[in-house]
PDB file of N, CA and C in Angstrom:
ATOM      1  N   UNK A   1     -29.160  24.771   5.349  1.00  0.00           N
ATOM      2  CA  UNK A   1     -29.997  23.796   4.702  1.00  0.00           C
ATOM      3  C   UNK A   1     -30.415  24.337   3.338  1.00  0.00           C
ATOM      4  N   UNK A   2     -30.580  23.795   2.171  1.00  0.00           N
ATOM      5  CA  UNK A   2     -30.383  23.976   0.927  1.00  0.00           C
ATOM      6  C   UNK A   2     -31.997  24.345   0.906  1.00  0.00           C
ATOM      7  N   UNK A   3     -32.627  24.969  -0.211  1.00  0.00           N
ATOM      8  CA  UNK A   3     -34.081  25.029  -0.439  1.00  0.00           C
ATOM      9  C   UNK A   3     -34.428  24.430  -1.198  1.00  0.00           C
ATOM     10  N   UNK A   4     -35.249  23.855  -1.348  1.00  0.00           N
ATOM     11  CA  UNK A   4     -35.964  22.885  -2.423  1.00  0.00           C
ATOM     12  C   UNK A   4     -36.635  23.729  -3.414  1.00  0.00           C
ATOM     13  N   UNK A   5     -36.652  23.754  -4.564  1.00  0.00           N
ATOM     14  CA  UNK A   5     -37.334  24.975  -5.799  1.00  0.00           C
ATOM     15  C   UNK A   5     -38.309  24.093  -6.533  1.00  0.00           C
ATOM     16  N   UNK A   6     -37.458  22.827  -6.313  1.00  0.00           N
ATOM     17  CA  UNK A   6     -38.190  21.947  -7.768  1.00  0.00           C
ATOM     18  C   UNK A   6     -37.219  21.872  -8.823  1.00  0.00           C
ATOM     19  N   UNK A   7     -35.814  22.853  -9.007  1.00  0.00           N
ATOM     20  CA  UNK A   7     -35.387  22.760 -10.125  1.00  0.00           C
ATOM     21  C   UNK A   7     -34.154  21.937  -9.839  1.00  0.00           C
ATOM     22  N   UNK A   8     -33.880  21.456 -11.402  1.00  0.00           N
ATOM     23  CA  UNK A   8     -33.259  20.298 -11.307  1.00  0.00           C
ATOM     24  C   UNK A   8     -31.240  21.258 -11.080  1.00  0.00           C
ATOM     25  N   UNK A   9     -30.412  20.613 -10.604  1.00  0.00           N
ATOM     26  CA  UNK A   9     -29.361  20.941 -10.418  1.00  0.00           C
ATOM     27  C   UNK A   9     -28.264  21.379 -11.227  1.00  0.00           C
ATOM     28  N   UNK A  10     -27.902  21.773 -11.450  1.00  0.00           N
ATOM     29  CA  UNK A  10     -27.055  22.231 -12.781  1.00  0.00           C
ATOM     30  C   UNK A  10     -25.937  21.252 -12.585  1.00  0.00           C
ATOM     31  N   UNK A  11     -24.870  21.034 -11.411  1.00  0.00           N
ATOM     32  CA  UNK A  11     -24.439  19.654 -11.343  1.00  0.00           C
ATOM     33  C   UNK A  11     -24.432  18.508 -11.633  1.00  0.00           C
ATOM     34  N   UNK A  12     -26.096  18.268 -11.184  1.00  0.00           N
ATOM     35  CA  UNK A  12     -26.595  17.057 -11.809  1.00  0.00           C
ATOM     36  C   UNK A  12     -26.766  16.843 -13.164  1.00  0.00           C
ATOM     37  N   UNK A  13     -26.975  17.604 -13.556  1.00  0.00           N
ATOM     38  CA  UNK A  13     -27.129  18.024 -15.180  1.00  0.00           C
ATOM     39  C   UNK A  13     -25.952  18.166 -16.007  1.00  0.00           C
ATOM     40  N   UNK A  14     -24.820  18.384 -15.252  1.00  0.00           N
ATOM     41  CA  UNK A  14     -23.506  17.839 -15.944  1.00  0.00           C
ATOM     42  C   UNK A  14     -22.931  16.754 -16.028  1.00  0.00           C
ATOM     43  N   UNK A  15     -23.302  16.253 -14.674  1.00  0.00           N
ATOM     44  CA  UNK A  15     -22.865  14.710 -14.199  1.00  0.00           C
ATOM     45  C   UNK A  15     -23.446  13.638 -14.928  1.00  0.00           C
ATOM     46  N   UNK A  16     -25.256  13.794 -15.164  1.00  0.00           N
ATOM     47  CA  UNK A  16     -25.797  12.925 -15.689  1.00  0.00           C
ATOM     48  C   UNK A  16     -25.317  13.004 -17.483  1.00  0.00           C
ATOM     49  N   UNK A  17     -24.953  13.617 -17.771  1.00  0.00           N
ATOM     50  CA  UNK A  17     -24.375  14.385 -19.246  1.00  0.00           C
ATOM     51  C   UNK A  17     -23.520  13.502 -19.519  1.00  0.00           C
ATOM     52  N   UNK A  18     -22.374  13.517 -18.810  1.00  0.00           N
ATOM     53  CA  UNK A  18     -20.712  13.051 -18.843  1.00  0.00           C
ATOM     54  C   UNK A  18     -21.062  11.337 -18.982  1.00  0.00           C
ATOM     55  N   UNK A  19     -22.225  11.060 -17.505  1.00  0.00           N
ATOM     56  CA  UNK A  19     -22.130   9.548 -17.635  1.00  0.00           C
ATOM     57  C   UNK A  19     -22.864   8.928 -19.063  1.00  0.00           C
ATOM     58  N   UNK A  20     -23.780  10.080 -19.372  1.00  0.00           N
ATOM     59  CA  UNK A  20     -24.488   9.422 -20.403  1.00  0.00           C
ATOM     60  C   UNK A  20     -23.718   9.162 -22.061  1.00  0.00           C
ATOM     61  N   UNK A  21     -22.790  10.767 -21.802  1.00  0.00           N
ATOM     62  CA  UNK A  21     -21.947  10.265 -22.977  1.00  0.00           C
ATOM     63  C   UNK A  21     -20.829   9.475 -22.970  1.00  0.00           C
ATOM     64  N   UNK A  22     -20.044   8.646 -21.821  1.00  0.00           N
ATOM     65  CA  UNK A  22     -19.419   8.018 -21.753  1.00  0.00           C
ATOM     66  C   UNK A  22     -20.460   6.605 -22.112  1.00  0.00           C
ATOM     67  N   UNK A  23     -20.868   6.534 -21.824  1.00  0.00           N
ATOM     68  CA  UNK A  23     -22.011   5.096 -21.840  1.00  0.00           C
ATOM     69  C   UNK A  23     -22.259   4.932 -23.314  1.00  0.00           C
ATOM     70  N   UNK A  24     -22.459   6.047 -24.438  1.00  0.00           N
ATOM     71  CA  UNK A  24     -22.779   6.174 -25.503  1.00  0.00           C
ATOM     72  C   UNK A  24     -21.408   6.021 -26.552  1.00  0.00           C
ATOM     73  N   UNK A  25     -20.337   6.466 -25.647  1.00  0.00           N
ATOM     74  CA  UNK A  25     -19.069   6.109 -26.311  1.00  0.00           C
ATOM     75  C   UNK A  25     -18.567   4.844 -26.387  1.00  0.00           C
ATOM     76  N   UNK A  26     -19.179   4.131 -25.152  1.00  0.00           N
ATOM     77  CA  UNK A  26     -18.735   2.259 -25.304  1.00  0.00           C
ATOM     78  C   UNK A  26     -19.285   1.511 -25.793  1.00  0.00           C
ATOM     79  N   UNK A  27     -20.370   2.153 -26.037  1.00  0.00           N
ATOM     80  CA  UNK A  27     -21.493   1.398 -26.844  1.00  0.00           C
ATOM     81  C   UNK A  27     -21.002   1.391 -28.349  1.00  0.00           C
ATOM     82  N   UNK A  28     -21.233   2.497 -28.445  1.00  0.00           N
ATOM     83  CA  UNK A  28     -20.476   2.861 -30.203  1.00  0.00           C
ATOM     84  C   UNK A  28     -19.407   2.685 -30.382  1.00  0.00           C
ATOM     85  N   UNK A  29     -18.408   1.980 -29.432  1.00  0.00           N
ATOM     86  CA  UNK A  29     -16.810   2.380 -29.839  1.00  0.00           C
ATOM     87  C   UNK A  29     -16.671   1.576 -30.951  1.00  0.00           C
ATOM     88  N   UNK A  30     -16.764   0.282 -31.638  1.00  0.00           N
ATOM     89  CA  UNK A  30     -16.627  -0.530 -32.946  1.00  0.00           C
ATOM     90  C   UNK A  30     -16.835   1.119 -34.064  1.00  0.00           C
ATOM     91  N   UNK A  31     -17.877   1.573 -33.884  1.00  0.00           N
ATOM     92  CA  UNK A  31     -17.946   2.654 -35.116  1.00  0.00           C
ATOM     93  C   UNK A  31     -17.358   3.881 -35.316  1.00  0.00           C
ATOM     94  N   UNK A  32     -17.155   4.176 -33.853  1.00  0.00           N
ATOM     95  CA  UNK A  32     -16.532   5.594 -33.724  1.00  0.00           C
ATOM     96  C   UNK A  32     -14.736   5.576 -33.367  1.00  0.00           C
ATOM     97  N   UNK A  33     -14.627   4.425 -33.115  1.00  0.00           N
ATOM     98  CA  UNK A  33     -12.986   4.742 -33.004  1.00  0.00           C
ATOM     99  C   UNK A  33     -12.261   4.618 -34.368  1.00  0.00           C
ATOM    100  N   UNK A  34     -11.679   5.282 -34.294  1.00  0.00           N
ATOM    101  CA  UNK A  34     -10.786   5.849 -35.666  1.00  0.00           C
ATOM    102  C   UNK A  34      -9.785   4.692 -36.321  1.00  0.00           C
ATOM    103  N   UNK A  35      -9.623   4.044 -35.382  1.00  0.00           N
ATOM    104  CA  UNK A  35      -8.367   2.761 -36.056  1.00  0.00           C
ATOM    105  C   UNK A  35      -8.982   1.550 -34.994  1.00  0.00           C
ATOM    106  N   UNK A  36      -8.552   0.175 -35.544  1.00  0.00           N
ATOM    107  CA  UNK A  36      -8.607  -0.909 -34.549  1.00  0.00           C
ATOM    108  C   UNK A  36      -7.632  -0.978 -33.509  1.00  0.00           C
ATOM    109  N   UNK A  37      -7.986  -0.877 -32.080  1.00  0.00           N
ATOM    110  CA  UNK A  37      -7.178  -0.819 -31.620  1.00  0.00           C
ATOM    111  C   UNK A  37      -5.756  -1.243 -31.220  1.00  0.00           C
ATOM    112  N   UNK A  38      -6.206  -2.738 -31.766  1.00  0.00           N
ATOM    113  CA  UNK A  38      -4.454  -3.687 -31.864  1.00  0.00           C
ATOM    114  C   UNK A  38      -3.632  -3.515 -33.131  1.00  0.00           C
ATOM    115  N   UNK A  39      -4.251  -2.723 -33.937  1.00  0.00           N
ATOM    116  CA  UNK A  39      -3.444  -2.441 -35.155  1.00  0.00           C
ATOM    117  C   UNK A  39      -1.945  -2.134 -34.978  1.00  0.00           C
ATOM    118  N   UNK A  40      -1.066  -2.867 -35.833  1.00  0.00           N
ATOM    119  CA  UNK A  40       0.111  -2.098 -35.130  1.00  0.00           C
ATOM    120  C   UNK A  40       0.302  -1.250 -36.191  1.00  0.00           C
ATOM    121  N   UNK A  41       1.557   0.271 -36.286  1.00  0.00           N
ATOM    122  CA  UNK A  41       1.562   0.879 -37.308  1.00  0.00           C
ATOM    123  C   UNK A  41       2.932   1.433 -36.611  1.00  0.00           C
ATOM    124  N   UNK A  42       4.383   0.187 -36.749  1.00  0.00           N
ATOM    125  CA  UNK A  42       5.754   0.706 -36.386  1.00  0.00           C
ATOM    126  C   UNK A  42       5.928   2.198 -37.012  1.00  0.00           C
ATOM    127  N   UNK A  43       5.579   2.667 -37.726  1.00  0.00           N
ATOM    128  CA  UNK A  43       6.064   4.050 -38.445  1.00  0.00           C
ATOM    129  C   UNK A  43       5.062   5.133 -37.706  1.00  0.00           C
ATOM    130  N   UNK A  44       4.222   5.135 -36.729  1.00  0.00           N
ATOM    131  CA  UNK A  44       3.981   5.646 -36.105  1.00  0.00           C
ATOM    132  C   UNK A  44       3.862   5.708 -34.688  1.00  0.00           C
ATOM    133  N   UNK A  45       5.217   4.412 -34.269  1.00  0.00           N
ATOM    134  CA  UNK A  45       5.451   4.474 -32.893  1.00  0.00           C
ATOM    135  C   UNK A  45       6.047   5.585 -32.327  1.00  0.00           C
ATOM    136  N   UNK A  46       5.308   5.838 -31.175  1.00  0.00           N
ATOM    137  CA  UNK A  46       6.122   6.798 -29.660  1.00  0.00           C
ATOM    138  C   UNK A  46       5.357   7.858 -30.818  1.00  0.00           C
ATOM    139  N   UNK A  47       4.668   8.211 -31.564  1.00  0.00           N
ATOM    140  CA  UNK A  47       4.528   9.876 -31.869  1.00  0.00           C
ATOM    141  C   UNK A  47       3.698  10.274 -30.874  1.00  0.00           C
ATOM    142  N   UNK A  48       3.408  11.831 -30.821  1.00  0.00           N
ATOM    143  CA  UNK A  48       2.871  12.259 -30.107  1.00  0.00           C
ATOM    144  C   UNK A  48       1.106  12.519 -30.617  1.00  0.00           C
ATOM    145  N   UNK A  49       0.381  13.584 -30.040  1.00  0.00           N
ATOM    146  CA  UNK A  49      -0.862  13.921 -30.827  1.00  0.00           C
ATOM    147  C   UNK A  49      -0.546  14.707 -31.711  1.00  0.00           C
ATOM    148  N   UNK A  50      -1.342  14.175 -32.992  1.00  0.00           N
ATOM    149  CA  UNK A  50      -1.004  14.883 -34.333  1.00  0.00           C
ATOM    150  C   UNK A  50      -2.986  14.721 -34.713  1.00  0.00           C
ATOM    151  N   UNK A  51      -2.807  15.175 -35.982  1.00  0.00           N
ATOM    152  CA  UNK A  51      -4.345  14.823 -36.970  1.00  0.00           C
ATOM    153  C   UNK A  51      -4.293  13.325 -36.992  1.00  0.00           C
ATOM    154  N   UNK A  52      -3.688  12.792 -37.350  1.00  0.00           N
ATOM    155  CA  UNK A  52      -4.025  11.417 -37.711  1.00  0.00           C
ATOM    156  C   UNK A  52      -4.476  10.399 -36.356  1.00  0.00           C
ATOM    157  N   UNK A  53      -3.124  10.529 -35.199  1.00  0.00           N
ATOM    158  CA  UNK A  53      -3.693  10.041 -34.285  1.00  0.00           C
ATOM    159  C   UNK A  53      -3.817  11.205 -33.138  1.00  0.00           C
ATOM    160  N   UNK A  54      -4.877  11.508 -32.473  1.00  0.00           N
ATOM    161  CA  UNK A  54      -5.407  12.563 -31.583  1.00  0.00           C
ATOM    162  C   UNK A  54      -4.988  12.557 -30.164  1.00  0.00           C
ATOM    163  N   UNK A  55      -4.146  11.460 -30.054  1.00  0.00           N
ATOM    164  CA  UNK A  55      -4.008  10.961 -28.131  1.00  0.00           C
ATOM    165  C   UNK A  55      -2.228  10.879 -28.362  1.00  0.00           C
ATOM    166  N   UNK A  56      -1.580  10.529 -29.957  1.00  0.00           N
ATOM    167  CA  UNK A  56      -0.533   9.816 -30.116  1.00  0.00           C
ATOM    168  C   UNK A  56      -0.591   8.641 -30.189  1.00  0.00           C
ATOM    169  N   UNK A  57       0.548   7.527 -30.152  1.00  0.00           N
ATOM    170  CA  UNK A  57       0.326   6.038 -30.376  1.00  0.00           C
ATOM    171  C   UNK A  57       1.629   5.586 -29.459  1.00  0.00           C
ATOM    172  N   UNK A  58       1.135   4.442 -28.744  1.00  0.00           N
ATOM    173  CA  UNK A  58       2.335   4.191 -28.161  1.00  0.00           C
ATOM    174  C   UNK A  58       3.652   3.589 -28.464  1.00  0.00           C
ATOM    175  N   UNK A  59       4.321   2.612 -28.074  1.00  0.00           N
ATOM    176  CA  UNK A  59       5.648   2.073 -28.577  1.00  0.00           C
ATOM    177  C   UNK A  59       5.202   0.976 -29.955  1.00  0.00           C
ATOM    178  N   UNK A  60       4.343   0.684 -29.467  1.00  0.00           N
ATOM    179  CA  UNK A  60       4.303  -0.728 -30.709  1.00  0.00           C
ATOM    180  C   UNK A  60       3.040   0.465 -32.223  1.00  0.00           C
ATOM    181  N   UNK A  61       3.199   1.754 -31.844  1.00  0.00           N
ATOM    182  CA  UNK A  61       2.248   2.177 -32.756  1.00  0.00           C
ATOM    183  C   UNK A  61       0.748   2.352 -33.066  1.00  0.00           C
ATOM    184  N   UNK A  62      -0.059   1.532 -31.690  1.00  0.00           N
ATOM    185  CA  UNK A  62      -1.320   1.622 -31.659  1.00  0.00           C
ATOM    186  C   UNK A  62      -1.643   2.725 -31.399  1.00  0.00           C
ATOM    187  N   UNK A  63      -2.967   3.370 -32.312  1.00  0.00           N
ATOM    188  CA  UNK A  63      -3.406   4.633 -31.624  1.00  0.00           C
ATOM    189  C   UNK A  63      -4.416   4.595 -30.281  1.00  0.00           C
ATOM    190  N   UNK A  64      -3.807   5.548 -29.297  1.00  0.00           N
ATOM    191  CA  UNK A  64      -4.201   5.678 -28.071  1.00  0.00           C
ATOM    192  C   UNK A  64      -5.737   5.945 -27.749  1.00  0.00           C
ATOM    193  N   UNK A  65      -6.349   7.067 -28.483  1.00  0.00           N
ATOM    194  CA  UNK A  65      -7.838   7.079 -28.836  1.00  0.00           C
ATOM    195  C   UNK A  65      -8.493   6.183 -28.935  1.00  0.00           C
ATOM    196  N   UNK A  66      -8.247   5.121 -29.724  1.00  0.00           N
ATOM    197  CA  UNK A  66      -9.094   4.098 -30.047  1.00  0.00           C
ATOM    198  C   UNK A  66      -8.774   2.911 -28.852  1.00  0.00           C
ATOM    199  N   UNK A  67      -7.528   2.908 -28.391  1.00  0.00           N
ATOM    200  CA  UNK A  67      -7.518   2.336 -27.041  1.00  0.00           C
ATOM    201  C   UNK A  67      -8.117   2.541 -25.659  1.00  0.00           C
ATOM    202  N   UNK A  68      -8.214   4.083 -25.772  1.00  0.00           N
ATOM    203  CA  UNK A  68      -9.118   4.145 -24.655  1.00  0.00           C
ATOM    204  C   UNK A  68     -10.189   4.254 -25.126  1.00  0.00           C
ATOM    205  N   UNK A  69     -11.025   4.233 -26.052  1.00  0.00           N
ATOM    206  CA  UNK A  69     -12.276   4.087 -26.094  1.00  0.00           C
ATOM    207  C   UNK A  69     -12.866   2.903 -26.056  1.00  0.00           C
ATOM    208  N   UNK A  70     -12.125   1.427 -26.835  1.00  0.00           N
ATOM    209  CA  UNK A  70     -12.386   0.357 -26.622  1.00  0.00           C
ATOM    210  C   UNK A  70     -12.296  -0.025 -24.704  1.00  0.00           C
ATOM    211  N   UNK A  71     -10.787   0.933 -24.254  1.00  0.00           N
ATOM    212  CA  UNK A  71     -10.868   0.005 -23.296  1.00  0.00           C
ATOM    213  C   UNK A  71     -12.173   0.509 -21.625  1.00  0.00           C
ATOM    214  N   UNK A  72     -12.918   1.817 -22.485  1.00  0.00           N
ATOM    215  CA  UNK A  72     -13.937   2.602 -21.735  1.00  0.00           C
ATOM    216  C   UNK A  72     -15.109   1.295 -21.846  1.00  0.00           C
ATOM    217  N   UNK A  73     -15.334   0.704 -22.853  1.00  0.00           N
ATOM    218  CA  UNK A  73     -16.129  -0.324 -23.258  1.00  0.00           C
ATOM    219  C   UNK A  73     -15.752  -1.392 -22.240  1.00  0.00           C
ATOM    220  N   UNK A  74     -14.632  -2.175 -22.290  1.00  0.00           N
ATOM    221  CA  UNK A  74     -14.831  -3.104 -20.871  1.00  0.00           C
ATOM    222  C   UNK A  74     -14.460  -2.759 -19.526  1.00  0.00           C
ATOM    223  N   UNK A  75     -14.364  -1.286 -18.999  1.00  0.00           N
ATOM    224  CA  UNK A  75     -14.500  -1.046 -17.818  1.00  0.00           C
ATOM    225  C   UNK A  75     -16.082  -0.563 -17.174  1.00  0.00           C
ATOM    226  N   UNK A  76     -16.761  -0.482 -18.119  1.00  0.00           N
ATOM    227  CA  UNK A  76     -17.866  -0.006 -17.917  1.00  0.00           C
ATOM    228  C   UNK A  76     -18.803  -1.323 -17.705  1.00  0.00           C
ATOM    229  N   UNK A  77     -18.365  -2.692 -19.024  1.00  0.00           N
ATOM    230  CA  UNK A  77     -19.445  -3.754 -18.540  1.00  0.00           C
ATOM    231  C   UNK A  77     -18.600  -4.251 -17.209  1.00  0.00           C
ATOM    232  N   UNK A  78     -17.590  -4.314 -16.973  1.00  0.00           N
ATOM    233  CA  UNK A  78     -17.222  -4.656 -15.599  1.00  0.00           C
ATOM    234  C   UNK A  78     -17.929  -4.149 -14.322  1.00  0.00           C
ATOM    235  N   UNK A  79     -18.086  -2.669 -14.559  1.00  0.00           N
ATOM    236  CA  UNK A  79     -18.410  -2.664 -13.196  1.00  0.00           C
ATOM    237  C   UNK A  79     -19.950  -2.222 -13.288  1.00  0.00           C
ATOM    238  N   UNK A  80     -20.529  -2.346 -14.403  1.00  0.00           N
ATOM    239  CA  UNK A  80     -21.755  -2.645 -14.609  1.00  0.00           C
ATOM    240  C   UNK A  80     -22.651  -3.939 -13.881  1.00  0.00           C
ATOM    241  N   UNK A  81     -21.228  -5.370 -14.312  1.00  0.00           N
ATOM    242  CA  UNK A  81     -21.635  -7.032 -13.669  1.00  0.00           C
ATOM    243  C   UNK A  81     -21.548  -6.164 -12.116  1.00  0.00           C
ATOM    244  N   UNK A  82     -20.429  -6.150 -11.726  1.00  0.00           N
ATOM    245  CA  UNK A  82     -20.032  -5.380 -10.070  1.00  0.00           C
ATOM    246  C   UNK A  82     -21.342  -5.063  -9.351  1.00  0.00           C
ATOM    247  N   UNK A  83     -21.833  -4.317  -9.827  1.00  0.00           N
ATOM    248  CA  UNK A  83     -23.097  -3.325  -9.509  1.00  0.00           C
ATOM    249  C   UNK A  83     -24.261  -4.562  -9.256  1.00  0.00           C
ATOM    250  N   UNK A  84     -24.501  -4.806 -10.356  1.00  0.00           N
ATOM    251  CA  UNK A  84     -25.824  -6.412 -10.613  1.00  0.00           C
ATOM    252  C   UNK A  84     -25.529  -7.111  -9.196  1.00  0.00           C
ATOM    253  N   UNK A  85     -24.091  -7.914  -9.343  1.00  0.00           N
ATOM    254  CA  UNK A  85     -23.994  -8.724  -8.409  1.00  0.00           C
ATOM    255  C   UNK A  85     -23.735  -8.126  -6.609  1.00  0.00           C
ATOM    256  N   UNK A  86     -23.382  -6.701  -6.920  1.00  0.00           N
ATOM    257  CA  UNK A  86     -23.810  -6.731  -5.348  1.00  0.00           C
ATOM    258  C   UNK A  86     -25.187  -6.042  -4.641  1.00  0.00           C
ATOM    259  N   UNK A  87     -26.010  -5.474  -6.344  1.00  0.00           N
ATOM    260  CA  UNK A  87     -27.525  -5.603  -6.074  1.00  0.00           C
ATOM    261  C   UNK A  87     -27.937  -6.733  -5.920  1.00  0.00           C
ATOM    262  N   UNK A  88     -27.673  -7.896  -6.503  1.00  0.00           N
ATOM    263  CA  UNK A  88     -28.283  -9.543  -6.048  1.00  0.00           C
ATOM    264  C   UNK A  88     -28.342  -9.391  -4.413  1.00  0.00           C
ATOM    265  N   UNK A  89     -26.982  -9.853  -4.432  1.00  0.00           N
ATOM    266  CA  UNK A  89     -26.347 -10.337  -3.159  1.00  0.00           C
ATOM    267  C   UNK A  89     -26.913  -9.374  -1.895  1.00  0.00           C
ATOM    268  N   UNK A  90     -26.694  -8.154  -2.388  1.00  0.00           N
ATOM    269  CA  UNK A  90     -27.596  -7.429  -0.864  1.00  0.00           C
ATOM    270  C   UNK A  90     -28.857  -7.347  -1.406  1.00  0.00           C
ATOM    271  N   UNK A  91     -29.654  -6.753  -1.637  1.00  0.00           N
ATOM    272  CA  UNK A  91     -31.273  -7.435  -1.697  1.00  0.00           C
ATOM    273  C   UNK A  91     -31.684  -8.627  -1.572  1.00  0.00           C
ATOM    274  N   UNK A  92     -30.804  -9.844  -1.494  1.00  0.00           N
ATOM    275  CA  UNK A  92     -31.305 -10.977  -1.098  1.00  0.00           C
ATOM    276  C   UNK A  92     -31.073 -10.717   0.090  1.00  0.00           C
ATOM    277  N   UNK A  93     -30.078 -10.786   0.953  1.00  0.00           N
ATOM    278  CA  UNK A  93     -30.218 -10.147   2.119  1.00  0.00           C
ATOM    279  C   UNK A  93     -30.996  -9.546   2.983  1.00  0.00           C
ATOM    280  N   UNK A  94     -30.840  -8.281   2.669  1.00  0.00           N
ATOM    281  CA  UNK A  94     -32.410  -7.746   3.680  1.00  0.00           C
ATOM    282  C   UNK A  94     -33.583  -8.264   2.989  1.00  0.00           C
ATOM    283  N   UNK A  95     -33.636  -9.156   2.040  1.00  0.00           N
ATOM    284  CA  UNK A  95     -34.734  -9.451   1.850  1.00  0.00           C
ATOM    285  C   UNK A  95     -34.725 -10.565   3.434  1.00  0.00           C
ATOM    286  N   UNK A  96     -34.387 -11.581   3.228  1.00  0.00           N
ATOM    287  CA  UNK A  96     -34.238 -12.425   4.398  1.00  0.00           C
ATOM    288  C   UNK A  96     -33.982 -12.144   5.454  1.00  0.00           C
ATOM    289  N   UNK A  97     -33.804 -10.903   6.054  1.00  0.00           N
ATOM    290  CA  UNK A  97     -33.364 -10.178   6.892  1.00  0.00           C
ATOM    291  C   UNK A  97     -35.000  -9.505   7.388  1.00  0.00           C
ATOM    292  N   UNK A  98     -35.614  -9.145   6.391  1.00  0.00           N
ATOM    293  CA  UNK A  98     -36.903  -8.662   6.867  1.00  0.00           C
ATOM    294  C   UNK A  98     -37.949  -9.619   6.646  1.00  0.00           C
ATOM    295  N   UNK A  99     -37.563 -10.685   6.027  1.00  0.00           N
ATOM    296  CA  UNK A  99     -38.360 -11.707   6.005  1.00  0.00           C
ATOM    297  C   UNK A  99     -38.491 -12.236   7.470  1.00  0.00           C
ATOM    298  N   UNK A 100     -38.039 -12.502   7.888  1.00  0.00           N
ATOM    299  CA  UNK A 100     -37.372 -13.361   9.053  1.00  0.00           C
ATOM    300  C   UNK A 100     -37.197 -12.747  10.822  1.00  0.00           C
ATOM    301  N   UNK A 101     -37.044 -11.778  10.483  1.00  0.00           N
ATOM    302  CA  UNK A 101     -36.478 -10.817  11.701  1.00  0.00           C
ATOM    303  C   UNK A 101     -35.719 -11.680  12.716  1.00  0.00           C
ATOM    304  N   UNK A 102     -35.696 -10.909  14.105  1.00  0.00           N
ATOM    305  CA  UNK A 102     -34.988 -11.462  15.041  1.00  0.00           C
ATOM    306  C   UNK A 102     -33.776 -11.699  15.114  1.00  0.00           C
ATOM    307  N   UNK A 103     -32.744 -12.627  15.362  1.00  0.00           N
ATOM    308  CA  UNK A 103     -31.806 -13.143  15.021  1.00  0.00           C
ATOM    309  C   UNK A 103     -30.692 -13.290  14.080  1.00  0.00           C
ATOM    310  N   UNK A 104     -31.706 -13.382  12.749  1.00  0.00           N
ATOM    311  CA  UNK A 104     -31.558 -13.861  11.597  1.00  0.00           C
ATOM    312  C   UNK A 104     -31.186 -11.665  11.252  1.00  0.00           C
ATOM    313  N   UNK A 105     -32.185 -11.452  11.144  1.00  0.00           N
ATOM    314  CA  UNK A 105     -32.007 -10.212  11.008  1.00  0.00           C
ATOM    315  C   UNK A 105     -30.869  -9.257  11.541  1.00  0.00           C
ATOM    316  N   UNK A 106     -30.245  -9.520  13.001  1.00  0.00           N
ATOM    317  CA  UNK A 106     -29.475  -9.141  13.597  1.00  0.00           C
ATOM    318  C   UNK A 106     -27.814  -9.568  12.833  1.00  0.00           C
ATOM    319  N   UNK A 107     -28.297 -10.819  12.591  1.00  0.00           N
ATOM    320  CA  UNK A 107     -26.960 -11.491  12.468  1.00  0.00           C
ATOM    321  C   UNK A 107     -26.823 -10.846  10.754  1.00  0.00           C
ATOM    322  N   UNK A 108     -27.689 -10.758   9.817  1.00  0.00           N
ATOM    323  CA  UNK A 108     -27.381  -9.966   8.885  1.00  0.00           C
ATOM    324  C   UNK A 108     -26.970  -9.094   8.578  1.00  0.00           C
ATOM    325  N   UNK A 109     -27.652  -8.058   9.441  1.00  0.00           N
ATOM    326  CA  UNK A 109     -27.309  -6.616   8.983  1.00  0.00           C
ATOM    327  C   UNK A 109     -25.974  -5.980  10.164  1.00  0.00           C
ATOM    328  N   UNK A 110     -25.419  -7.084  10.789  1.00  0.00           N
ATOM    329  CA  UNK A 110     -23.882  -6.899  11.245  1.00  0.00           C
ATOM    330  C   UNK A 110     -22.938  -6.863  10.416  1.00  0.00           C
TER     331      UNK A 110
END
């Protein structure tokens, strides 16, 4: 069994780190990504990572960096809605579930 100190986790303290700067990267991605991401740029298709583009660019020439950073931006409000709606949906639940008991309650939380 682990001891309790009071001090905060060094784990946690990486974890909460990572999510916070990912969260800060989708937020900012319009300013911080280096190129638009649908840009095409044929003369720099299929390269690899260089200075200019940091990830490489794929067949049609988009740089990859700025693709995954835009596309960190709508996986994050996705499962951001995800989260909301199945906090709705279950807290209404046991809400009515403990509202109610009996039956109602039984047949819910099956």
């Amino acid at each position: 069994m682990a001891k309790k100190t009071g001090k905060t986790s060094k784990l946690l303290v990486v974890a909460a780190s990572a999510v916070i700067m990912l969260v800060l990267v989708a937020v900012l991605a319009p300013w911080i990504s280096p190129y638009d991401p649908l840009a095409q740029d044929i003369l720099a298709r299929l390269k690899g990572p260089s200075a200019a583009h940091w990830l490489g660019a794929d067949q049609f020439g988009r740089d990859l960096l700025s693709r995954l950073i835009h596309g960190l931006r709508a996986s994050l409000g996705i499962s951001a809605a995800a989260v909301i709606v199945a906090l709705l949906i279950g807290g209404t639940l046991g809400l009515v579930a403990a509202y109610y008991r009996g039956w109602t309650e039984r047949i819910v939380m099956r």
